[in-house]
């Protein structure tokens, strides 16, 4: 895509070429004659980083001079992906770089593919944090992201014989050219030990925490550059190191392994990302990770604040701390500890500052995903924090009793401590009580938060819950991943589109009626489909027809996301085609990708089923040219950037009420795919923006799902008897039609959805089948399909993460003027 309106400035081209050569020589230590592609990658990245760094310093200086309020985004996950094209594109030097490298006989496209994905997150939650970092830099919100510099990000998925296997991801093997190590920015983080109370002069107890074990947190900074280099923020990730390298005396005494045990124990904290985003890890190490990064980040930001302002009295006026899910919720207790025990504030004053500074984003209503920690573990690992949590809870419950709230069941429900199955600390309630704003991530999700998980707390604090519907950064998910489509759009509506896609995308609407434009739009998308088809051919040896309907579901594998429903449709379609191979079928390619949590057996079985079905169908000559199934291994951000621009149909089919927002739904629509989906998460708002005529909405609503839950209606026999198609599909799968090597492999799976269909796969099957028939009818009417496709892109502007960030900035963080409405 051509970003620069004029021809390339030859001086800029040669300056960049010189910069790359200089980096190659003096930083990488290679002669251009002998440089490997990887050396070039590093040299280019370093040259780009220099340009970012100049702006970073200027911008940081300016923001300090202006005394701006700062945002601190605390997240255990940042699913960043690659940064090379992102940086070059946002700096406005992508074409310059391409041209400069061309002169050196280096192909930027080839180099781009060498960068490992920074996969420091599981899925949507971590990707949201990455999109937010980019949008904050674009909007000039002074922000720091804080997280953990995991040595091993999310596992690499390999498929062996159809089954998922997990391998460690080694993204740091060749170093990371984007980061700056800051050995001088380090904090000691305590664990364990005990608390002693010493009376002060007035006889009031002062608490001292004598922790038993110290771990050092070392900062690594990555500059995050906004669109057109507008501003540059910092992503600060912490690495864990032992207090002392190793025990020399023990080593010299002959204990060569034991001498390193503390090192291993300390470093394990930043070793691996937990491979699950919606199941409770239940691991001590996970709690250590959470406290480690929260404690380092809070010490860091308080130090910065004190240096600038000299007092913490005005902390909420100049700092806003956002907790991305409950993973950093221990911040409530840690901030209180720092204010009261370390900085000498009285309890009440400290509490006012804490609540006014913190806010919390909820990402899930699934009960099994709401974090709780055993009181015993908390007392052992963080004894002072446990005392503080008891104190917060006592004050919280006393305040309610003072308001004449005496309902025992209600007090039980809003308590920070769960008493039922062993005593546990409820991190969601802690985050809620300790924050001045609590937000959901789509209108439906926020509504359900008020009615379900937080219904009682909402009754007590009716102003606290607010909605901030998720968004995505269009720079990555349109400009970088789909440059040709972007160029076509710019040609149609002008270059202002790039600076204000939220408003200017709408200018494309009239072009939906322009046959010539529709053709070009379709042709461009065919180009993307060809690229994906070539990649699938190269990596998997499967041939697919770029003219077929690409029907795509890519996301974490989870029962609530209902990949199984998609697979049942696939089998039904297969059987229908086999029964009438000469029929007038729409050729279709089903594309699936996604990782299952390593310990999630059912999800891994669904991956195996997908691969079993794919093998059977792809090998069957009867359906050749009409139906293909591809499971692309190791889904990550880079794969998403290739797959999404090639999709015709976007599968967003979760059981209504269970997907908090979804963000891939937005990425697909932006790139012109039509959505088949339930009224769940942000699909609801998408249907309002895009219009029901241009989506395929089906299935039970959240309300209907809830009614079934209340009535305990999970038996699917009636649905199966009522749908001969479904019963044929289930008996084929159950009978081993796709698993001849192990005919009983799916007996349990089919039985479980028959007798207890928790996610209502069978209940929604017929509606889904009908919606898929509408998809085919629309696909056959190319004018109608491409009109809808153009309108999907044109009407997705509201889902820019710039809009989301502007709402957080004005309503929660108070760093921008209020938004309208
Ligand atoms: C956007 C994205 C997600 C989130 O997908 P959902 O369908 O919203 O769950 C997960 N993984 C990657 C790599 C993404 O880019």
Short mmCIF file of N, CA, C and O in Angstrom, two decimals, residues 299-407:
data_model
loop_
_atom_site.label_atom_id
_atom_site.label_comp_id
_atom_site.label_asym_id
_atom_site.label_seq_id
_atom_site.Cartn_x
_atom_site.Cartn_y
_atom_site.Cartn_z
N UNK A 299 5.23 -0.48 42.38
CA UNK A 299 6.40 0.23 42.91
C UNK A 299 6.95 1.18 41.87
O UNK A 299 7.33 2.32 42.18
N UNK A 300 6.98 0.72 40.63
CA UNK A 300 7.54 1.52 39.55
C UNK A 300 6.71 2.78 39.32
O UNK A 300 7.23 3.88 39.19
N UNK A 301 5.40 2.62 39.29
CA UNK A 301 4.58 3.79 38.97
C UNK A 301 4.49 4.74 40.16
O UNK A 301 4.40 5.96 39.98
N UNK A 302 4.55 4.23 41.40
CA UNK A 302 4.56 5.13 42.55
C UNK A 302 5.87 5.92 42.59
O UNK A 302 5.87 7.11 42.91
N UNK A 303 6.96 5.24 42.26
CA UNK A 303 8.26 5.93 42.22
C UNK A 303 8.21 7.07 41.20
O UNK A 303 8.60 8.20 41.47
N UNK A 304 7.66 6.77 40.01
CA UNK A 304 7.56 7.79 38.97
C UNK A 304 6.69 8.95 39.44
O UNK A 304 7.04 10.12 39.29
N UNK A 305 5.59 8.62 40.07
CA UNK A 305 4.67 9.66 40.53
C UNK A 305 5.31 10.52 41.61
O UNK A 305 5.24 11.75 41.57
N UNK A 306 5.96 9.89 42.56
CA UNK A 306 6.58 10.64 43.65
C UNK A 306 7.68 11.55 43.14
O UNK A 306 7.83 12.68 43.60
N UNK A 307 8.43 11.07 42.18
CA UNK A 307 9.52 11.86 41.64
C UNK A 307 8.97 13.13 40.99
O UNK A 307 9.52 14.22 41.13
N UNK A 308 7.82 12.97 40.32
CA UNK A 308 7.24 14.12 39.62
C UNK A 308 6.45 15.03 40.53
O UNK A 308 6.44 16.24 40.35
N UNK A 309 5.73 14.45 41.47
CA UNK A 309 4.75 15.24 42.23
C UNK A 309 5.13 15.42 43.69
O UNK A 309 4.50 16.21 44.39
N UNK A 310 6.06 14.60 44.17
CA UNK A 310 6.50 14.76 45.55
C UNK A 310 5.54 14.23 46.61
O UNK A 310 5.87 14.20 47.79
N UNK A 311 4.34 13.83 46.21
CA UNK A 311 3.38 13.30 47.17
C UNK A 311 2.47 12.31 46.47
O UNK A 311 2.27 12.39 45.26
N UNK A 312 1.91 11.39 47.27
CA UNK A 312 0.93 10.46 46.69
C UNK A 312 -0.50 10.95 46.94
O UNK A 312 -1.45 10.31 46.51
N UNK A 313 -0.64 12.09 47.63
CA UNK A 313 -1.98 12.60 47.93
C UNK A 313 -2.82 12.78 46.66
O UNK A 313 -4.03 12.64 46.69
N UNK A 314 -2.12 13.12 45.56
CA UNK A 314 -2.85 13.40 44.31
C UNK A 314 -2.72 12.25 43.31
O UNK A 314 -2.87 12.46 42.11
N UNK A 315 -2.47 11.06 43.81
CA UNK A 315 -2.27 9.92 42.90
C UNK A 315 -3.41 9.78 41.88
O UNK A 315 -3.16 9.68 40.67
N UNK A 316 -4.68 9.78 42.31
CA UNK A 316 -5.76 9.56 41.33
C UNK A 316 -5.88 10.68 40.30
O UNK A 316 -6.46 10.46 39.24
N UNK A 317 -5.32 11.86 40.62
CA UNK A 317 -5.41 12.94 39.63
C UNK A 317 -4.43 12.74 38.49
O UNK A 317 -4.60 13.30 37.41
N UNK A 318 -3.38 11.95 38.73
CA UNK A 318 -2.34 11.83 37.72
C UNK A 318 -2.04 10.40 37.29
O UNK A 318 -1.16 10.18 36.48
N UNK A 319 -2.74 9.45 37.88
CA UNK A 319 -2.51 8.05 37.50
C UNK A 319 -3.83 7.30 37.46
O UNK A 319 -4.64 7.41 38.38
N UNK A 320 -4.03 6.56 36.39
CA UNK A 320 -5.19 5.67 36.30
C UNK A 320 -4.66 4.27 36.03
O UNK A 320 -3.88 4.07 35.10
N UNK A 321 -5.05 3.33 36.87
CA UNK A 321 -4.56 1.96 36.72
C UNK A 321 -5.71 1.07 36.29
O UNK A 321 -6.72 0.98 36.99
N UNK A 322 -5.55 0.44 35.13
CA UNK A 322 -6.60 -0.44 34.62
C UNK A 322 -6.19 -1.89 34.83
O UNK A 322 -5.08 -2.29 34.43
N UNK A 323 -7.05 -2.68 35.45
CA UNK A 323 -6.77 -4.10 35.67
C UNK A 323 -7.46 -4.89 34.56
O UNK A 323 -8.68 -4.91 34.47
N UNK A 324 -6.66 -5.53 33.72
CA UNK A 324 -7.23 -6.31 32.62
C UNK A 324 -7.59 -7.69 33.15
O UNK A 324 -6.75 -8.57 33.27
N UNK A 325 -8.86 -7.85 33.48
CA UNK A 325 -9.38 -9.06 34.14
C UNK A 325 -8.91 -9.10 35.60
O UNK A 325 -8.28 -8.16 36.08
N UNK A 326 -9.22 -10.21 36.28
CA UNK A 326 -8.84 -10.28 37.70
C UNK A 326 -7.38 -10.68 37.90
O UNK A 326 -6.91 -10.68 39.04
N UNK A 327 -6.66 -11.03 36.84
CA UNK A 327 -5.28 -11.50 37.03
C UNK A 327 -4.44 -10.51 37.84
O UNK A 327 -3.63 -10.94 38.66
N UNK A 328 -4.59 -9.18 37.65
CA UNK A 328 -3.84 -8.26 38.50
C UNK A 328 -4.64 -7.76 39.70
O UNK A 328 -4.28 -6.74 40.29
N UNK A 329 -5.70 -8.46 40.12
CA UNK A 329 -6.58 -7.92 41.17
C UNK A 329 -5.89 -7.79 42.52
O UNK A 329 -6.32 -7.00 43.37
N UNK A 330 -4.79 -8.51 42.73
CA UNK A 330 -4.07 -8.38 43.99
C UNK A 330 -3.54 -6.95 44.15
O UNK A 330 -3.15 -6.53 45.24
N UNK A 331 -3.58 -6.17 43.06
CA UNK A 331 -3.19 -4.75 43.12
C UNK A 331 -3.99 -3.99 44.17
O UNK A 331 -3.49 -3.03 44.76
N UNK A 332 -5.23 -4.40 44.41
CA UNK A 332 -6.05 -3.69 45.41
C UNK A 332 -5.35 -3.77 46.77
O UNK A 332 -5.16 -2.76 47.45
N UNK A 333 -4.94 -4.98 47.15
CA UNK A 333 -4.29 -5.17 48.45
C UNK A 333 -2.87 -4.61 48.44
O UNK A 333 -2.41 -4.03 49.43
N UNK A 334 -2.17 -4.76 47.33
CA UNK A 334 -0.79 -4.28 47.27
C UNK A 334 -0.72 -2.75 47.32
O UNK A 334 0.13 -2.18 48.00
N UNK A 335 -1.63 -2.09 46.64
CA UNK A 335 -1.62 -0.62 46.68
C UNK A 335 -1.94 -0.15 48.10
O UNK A 335 -1.31 0.78 48.61
N UNK A 336 -2.89 -0.82 48.76
CA UNK A 336 -3.18 -0.48 50.16
C UNK A 336 -1.95 -0.70 51.04
O UNK A 336 -1.63 0.11 51.91
N UNK A 337 -1.27 -1.81 50.82
CA UNK A 337 -0.07 -2.09 51.63
C UNK A 337 0.99 -1.01 51.44
O UNK A 337 1.56 -0.50 52.40
N UNK A 338 1.19 -0.63 50.17
CA UNK A 338 2.22 0.38 49.90
C UNK A 338 1.81 1.72 50.52
O UNK A 338 2.64 2.41 51.13
N UNK A 339 0.55 2.08 50.40
CA UNK A 339 0.12 3.38 50.92
C UNK A 339 0.14 3.40 52.44
O UNK A 339 0.64 4.35 53.06
N UNK A 340 -0.37 2.35 53.06
CA UNK A 340 -0.55 2.35 54.52
C UNK A 340 0.75 1.95 55.24
O UNK A 340 1.23 2.66 56.11
N UNK A 341 1.32 0.79 54.84
CA UNK A 341 2.49 0.29 55.57
C UNK A 341 3.78 1.01 55.19
O UNK A 341 4.63 1.25 56.03
N UNK A 342 3.91 1.34 53.92
CA UNK A 342 5.19 1.89 53.46
C UNK A 342 5.16 3.42 53.45
O UNK A 342 6.12 4.06 53.88
N UNK A 343 4.05 4.01 52.99
CA UNK A 343 4.03 5.47 52.87
C UNK A 343 3.26 6.16 53.99
O UNK A 343 3.08 7.38 53.96
N UNK A 344 2.81 5.39 54.98
CA UNK A 344 2.28 5.98 56.21
C UNK A 344 0.89 6.60 56.13
O UNK A 344 0.52 7.41 56.96
N UNK A 345 0.11 6.24 55.13
CA UNK A 345 -1.26 6.77 55.07
C UNK A 345 -2.15 6.06 56.06
O UNK A 345 -1.96 4.88 56.36
N UNK A 346 -3.16 6.80 56.57
CA UNK A 346 -4.19 6.15 57.36
C UNK A 346 -5.03 5.26 56.46
O UNK A 346 -5.05 5.45 55.23
N UNK A 347 -5.70 4.30 57.05
CA UNK A 347 -6.46 3.33 56.27
C UNK A 347 -7.49 4.00 55.36
O UNK A 347 -7.56 3.74 54.16
N UNK A 348 -8.31 4.87 55.93
CA UNK A 348 -9.40 5.50 55.17
C UNK A 348 -8.87 6.29 53.98
O UNK A 348 -9.38 6.20 52.86
N UNK A 349 -7.84 7.07 54.24
CA UNK A 349 -7.24 7.88 53.19
C UNK A 349 -6.67 6.99 52.09
O UNK A 349 -6.89 7.21 50.90
N UNK A 350 -5.94 5.97 52.52
CA UNK A 350 -5.35 5.03 51.56
C UNK A 350 -6.43 4.37 50.71
O UNK A 350 -6.27 4.19 49.49
N UNK A 351 -7.54 4.02 51.33
CA UNK A 351 -8.62 3.36 50.61
C UNK A 351 -9.24 4.29 49.57
O UNK A 351 -9.51 3.90 48.44
N UNK A 352 -9.45 5.55 49.95
CA UNK A 352 -10.00 6.51 48.98
C UNK A 352 -9.08 6.64 47.77
O UNK A 352 -9.54 6.65 46.62
N UNK A 353 -7.79 6.73 48.02
CA UNK A 353 -6.82 6.86 46.90
C UNK A 353 -6.84 5.60 46.03
O UNK A 353 -6.81 5.67 44.79
N UNK A 354 -6.89 4.45 46.68
CA UNK A 354 -6.86 3.18 45.94
C UNK A 354 -8.06 3.07 45.01
O UNK A 354 -7.92 2.83 43.80
N UNK A 355 -9.26 3.25 45.56
CA UNK A 355 -10.47 3.08 44.76
C UNK A 355 -10.52 4.11 43.62
O UNK A 355 -10.94 3.80 42.50
N UNK A 356 -10.06 5.32 43.91
CA UNK A 356 -10.12 6.36 42.88
C UNK A 356 -9.11 6.12 41.77
O UNK A 356 -9.24 6.65 40.66
N UNK A 357 -8.07 5.33 42.04
CA UNK A 357 -7.02 5.10 41.04
C UNK A 357 -7.29 3.85 40.19
O UNK A 357 -6.96 3.82 39.01
N UNK A 358 -7.90 2.84 40.81
CA UNK A 358 -8.04 1.56 40.12
C UNK A 358 -9.37 1.44 39.37
O UNK A 358 -10.39 1.98 39.81
N UNK A 359 -9.33 0.72 38.28
CA UNK A 359 -10.57 0.29 37.63
C UNK A 359 -10.32 -1.10 37.04
O UNK A 359 -9.17 -1.50 36.86
N UNK A 360 -11.39 -1.80 36.77
CA UNK A 360 -11.28 -3.24 36.48
C UNK A 360 -12.16 -3.62 35.30
O UNK A 360 -13.31 -3.21 35.22
N UNK A 361 -11.60 -4.40 34.38
CA UNK A 361 -12.33 -4.92 33.23
C UNK A 361 -12.65 -6.39 33.46
O UNK A 361 -11.74 -7.19 33.68
N UNK A 362 -13.92 -6.74 33.38
CA UNK A 362 -14.31 -8.14 33.49
C UNK A 362 -14.40 -8.73 32.08
O UNK A 362 -14.92 -8.10 31.17
N UNK A 363 -13.90 -9.95 31.92
CA UNK A 363 -13.89 -10.57 30.59
C UNK A 363 -14.70 -11.85 30.48
O UNK A 363 -14.75 -12.44 29.41
N UNK A 364 -15.23 -12.33 31.57
CA UNK A 364 -15.94 -13.60 31.46
C UNK A 364 -16.97 -13.77 32.55
O UNK A 364 -16.78 -13.30 33.67
N UNK A 365 -18.05 -14.45 32.20
CA UNK A 365 -19.08 -14.77 33.19
C UNK A 365 -19.02 -16.25 33.54
O UNK A 365 -19.74 -16.70 34.42
N UNK A 366 -18.18 -17.02 32.85
CA UNK A 366 -18.10 -18.46 33.13
C UNK A 366 -17.66 -18.66 34.57
O UNK A 366 -16.59 -18.21 34.95
N UNK A 367 -18.49 -19.34 35.37
CA UNK A 367 -18.16 -19.46 36.79
C UNK A 367 -16.80 -20.11 37.01
O UNK A 367 -16.06 -19.71 37.90
N UNK A 368 -16.43 -21.09 36.16
CA UNK A 368 -15.17 -21.79 36.39
C UNK A 368 -13.96 -20.91 36.06
O UNK A 368 -12.84 -21.23 36.41
N UNK A 369 -14.21 -19.79 35.39
CA UNK A 369 -13.10 -18.93 35.02
C UNK A 369 -12.94 -17.75 35.97
O UNK A 369 -12.03 -16.94 35.81
N UNK A 370 -13.81 -17.62 36.97
CA UNK A 370 -13.66 -16.53 37.93
C UNK A 370 -12.63 -16.94 38.97
O UNK A 370 -12.82 -17.91 39.69
N UNK A 371 -11.56 -16.17 39.03
CA UNK A 371 -10.44 -16.57 39.88
C UNK A 371 -10.78 -16.52 41.37
O UNK A 371 -11.33 -15.53 41.85
N UNK A 372 -10.41 -17.57 42.07
CA UNK A 372 -10.42 -17.54 43.53
C UNK A 372 -9.14 -18.22 44.00
O UNK A 372 -8.61 -19.09 43.32
N UNK A 373 -8.64 -17.80 45.15
CA UNK A 373 -7.42 -18.41 45.69
C UNK A 373 -7.68 -18.91 47.10
O UNK A 373 -8.32 -18.20 47.89
N UNK A 374 -7.18 -20.11 47.44
CA UNK A 374 -7.38 -20.61 48.79
C UNK A 374 -6.78 -19.66 49.83
O UNK A 374 -5.65 -19.16 49.63
N UNK A 375 -7.53 -19.40 50.89
CA UNK A 375 -7.05 -18.52 51.94
C UNK A 375 -5.71 -19.03 52.50
O UNK A 375 -4.80 -18.24 52.75
N UNK A 376 -5.59 -20.35 52.62
CA UNK A 376 -4.36 -20.92 53.17
C UNK A 376 -3.13 -20.59 52.33
O UNK A 376 -2.08 -20.22 52.85
N UNK A 377 -3.30 -20.69 51.03
CA UNK A 377 -2.21 -20.36 50.11
C UNK A 377 -1.85 -18.88 50.21
O UNK A 377 -0.67 -18.50 50.27
N UNK A 378 -2.87 -18.07 50.23
CA UNK A 378 -2.66 -16.63 50.32
C UNK A 378 -1.94 -16.27 51.62
O UNK A 378 -1.01 -15.47 51.63
N UNK A 379 -2.34 -16.91 52.71
CA UNK A 379 -1.70 -16.62 54.01
C UNK A 379 -0.24 -17.01 54.00
O UNK A 379 0.61 -16.35 54.58
N UNK A 380 0.05 -18.11 53.32
CA UNK A 380 1.42 -18.59 53.27
C UNK A 380 2.29 -17.72 52.36
O UNK A 380 3.39 -17.34 52.72
N UNK A 381 1.74 -17.37 51.20
CA UNK A 381 2.55 -16.65 50.22
C UNK A 381 2.55 -15.15 50.45
O UNK A 381 3.57 -14.48 50.28
N UNK A 382 1.39 -14.62 50.84
CA UNK A 382 1.24 -13.17 50.97
C UNK A 382 0.50 -12.84 52.28
O UNK A 382 -0.63 -12.37 52.26
N UNK A 383 1.16 -13.10 53.41
CA UNK A 383 0.46 -13.00 54.70
C UNK A 383 -0.09 -11.60 54.98
O UNK A 383 -1.19 -11.46 55.49
N UNK A 384 0.66 -10.57 54.62
CA UNK A 384 0.18 -9.22 54.89
C UNK A 384 -1.01 -8.89 53.99
O UNK A 384 -1.96 -8.22 54.41
N UNK A 385 -0.97 -9.36 52.76
CA UNK A 385 -2.09 -9.09 51.85
C UNK A 385 -3.36 -9.75 52.32
O UNK A 385 -4.45 -9.20 52.19
N UNK A 386 -3.20 -10.94 52.93
CA UNK A 386 -4.40 -11.62 53.42
C UNK A 386 -5.02 -10.82 54.56
O UNK A 386 -6.24 -10.63 54.59
N UNK A 387 -4.18 -10.27 55.44
CA UNK A 387 -4.71 -9.41 56.51
C UNK A 387 -5.45 -8.22 55.92
O UNK A 387 -6.53 -7.84 56.38
N UNK A 388 -4.83 -7.62 54.90
CA UNK A 388 -5.44 -6.42 54.29
C UNK A 388 -6.77 -6.78 53.64
O UNK A 388 -7.75 -6.04 53.76
N UNK A 389 -6.82 -7.94 52.99
CA UNK A 389 -8.08 -8.35 52.35
C UNK A 389 -9.17 -8.56 53.42
O UNK A 389 -10.31 -8.13 53.25
N UNK A 390 -8.80 -9.17 54.56
CA UNK A 390 -9.77 -9.32 55.65
C UNK A 390 -10.28 -7.96 56.11
O UNK A 390 -11.47 -7.77 56.38
N UNK A 391 -9.36 -7.03 56.21
CA UNK A 391 -9.72 -5.70 56.69
C UNK A 391 -10.64 -5.00 55.69
O UNK A 391 -11.65 -4.39 56.08
N UNK A 392 -10.29 -5.10 54.41
CA UNK A 392 -11.15 -4.50 53.37
C UNK A 392 -12.54 -5.14 53.45
O UNK A 392 -13.56 -4.44 53.41
N UNK A 393 -12.56 -6.45 53.63
CA UNK A 393 -13.84 -7.16 53.67
C UNK A 393 -14.66 -6.73 54.88
O UNK A 393 -15.87 -6.48 54.77
N UNK A 394 -13.99 -6.61 56.03
CA UNK A 394 -14.71 -6.22 57.24
C UNK A 394 -15.33 -4.83 57.05
O UNK A 394 -16.50 -4.60 57.35
N UNK A 395 -14.54 -3.91 56.50
CA UNK A 395 -15.06 -2.54 56.28
C UNK A 395 -16.20 -2.55 55.28
O UNK A 395 -17.20 -1.85 55.45
N UNK A 396 -16.04 -3.33 54.24
CA UNK A 396 -17.04 -3.43 53.17
C UNK A 396 -18.35 -3.97 53.75
O UNK A 396 -19.42 -3.37 53.55
N UNK A 397 -18.28 -5.03 54.53
CA UNK A 397 -19.51 -5.62 55.08
C UNK A 397 -20.11 -4.72 56.18
O UNK A 397 -21.33 -4.57 56.27
N UNK A 398 -19.24 -4.08 56.98
CA UNK A 398 -19.73 -3.16 58.01
C UNK A 398 -20.49 -2.00 57.38
O UNK A 398 -21.54 -1.58 57.88
N UNK A 399 -19.92 -1.50 56.28
CA UNK A 399 -20.57 -0.36 55.61
C UNK A 399 -21.96 -0.77 55.14
O UNK A 399 -22.91 0.02 55.19
N UNK A 400 -22.09 -2.01 54.70
CA UNK A 400 -23.40 -2.47 54.24
C UNK A 400 -24.36 -2.60 55.42
O UNK A 400 -25.52 -2.18 55.35
N UNK A 401 -23.86 -3.15 56.52
CA UNK A 401 -24.73 -3.27 57.71
C UNK A 401 -25.16 -1.89 58.18
O UNK A 401 -26.30 -1.69 58.59
N UNK A 402 -24.23 -0.92 58.07
CA UNK A 402 -24.58 0.45 58.47
C UNK A 402 -25.68 1.00 57.58
O UNK A 402 -26.43 1.89 57.97
N UNK A 403 -25.76 0.47 56.33
CA UNK A 403 -26.84 0.91 55.44
C UNK A 403 -28.08 0.02 55.61
O UNK A 403 -28.93 -0.05 54.73
N UNK A 404 -28.12 -0.69 56.74
CA UNK A 404 -29.27 -1.55 57.07
C UNK A 404 -29.41 -2.73 56.09
O UNK A 404 -30.51 -3.19 55.83
N UNK A 405 -28.27 -3.16 55.50
CA UNK A 405 -28.33 -4.38 54.70
C UNK A 405 -28.01 -5.54 55.64
O UNK A 405 -26.91 -5.62 56.17
N UNK A 406 -29.02 -6.37 55.93
CA UNK A 406 -28.78 -7.45 56.89
C UNK A 406 -29.05 -8.83 56.30
O UNK A 406 -28.89 -9.83 56.98
N UNK A 407 -29.48 -8.84 55.06
CA UNK A 407 -29.79 -10.12 54.41
C UNK A 407 -28.55 -11.01 54.38
O UNK A 407 -27.55 -10.71 53.71
#
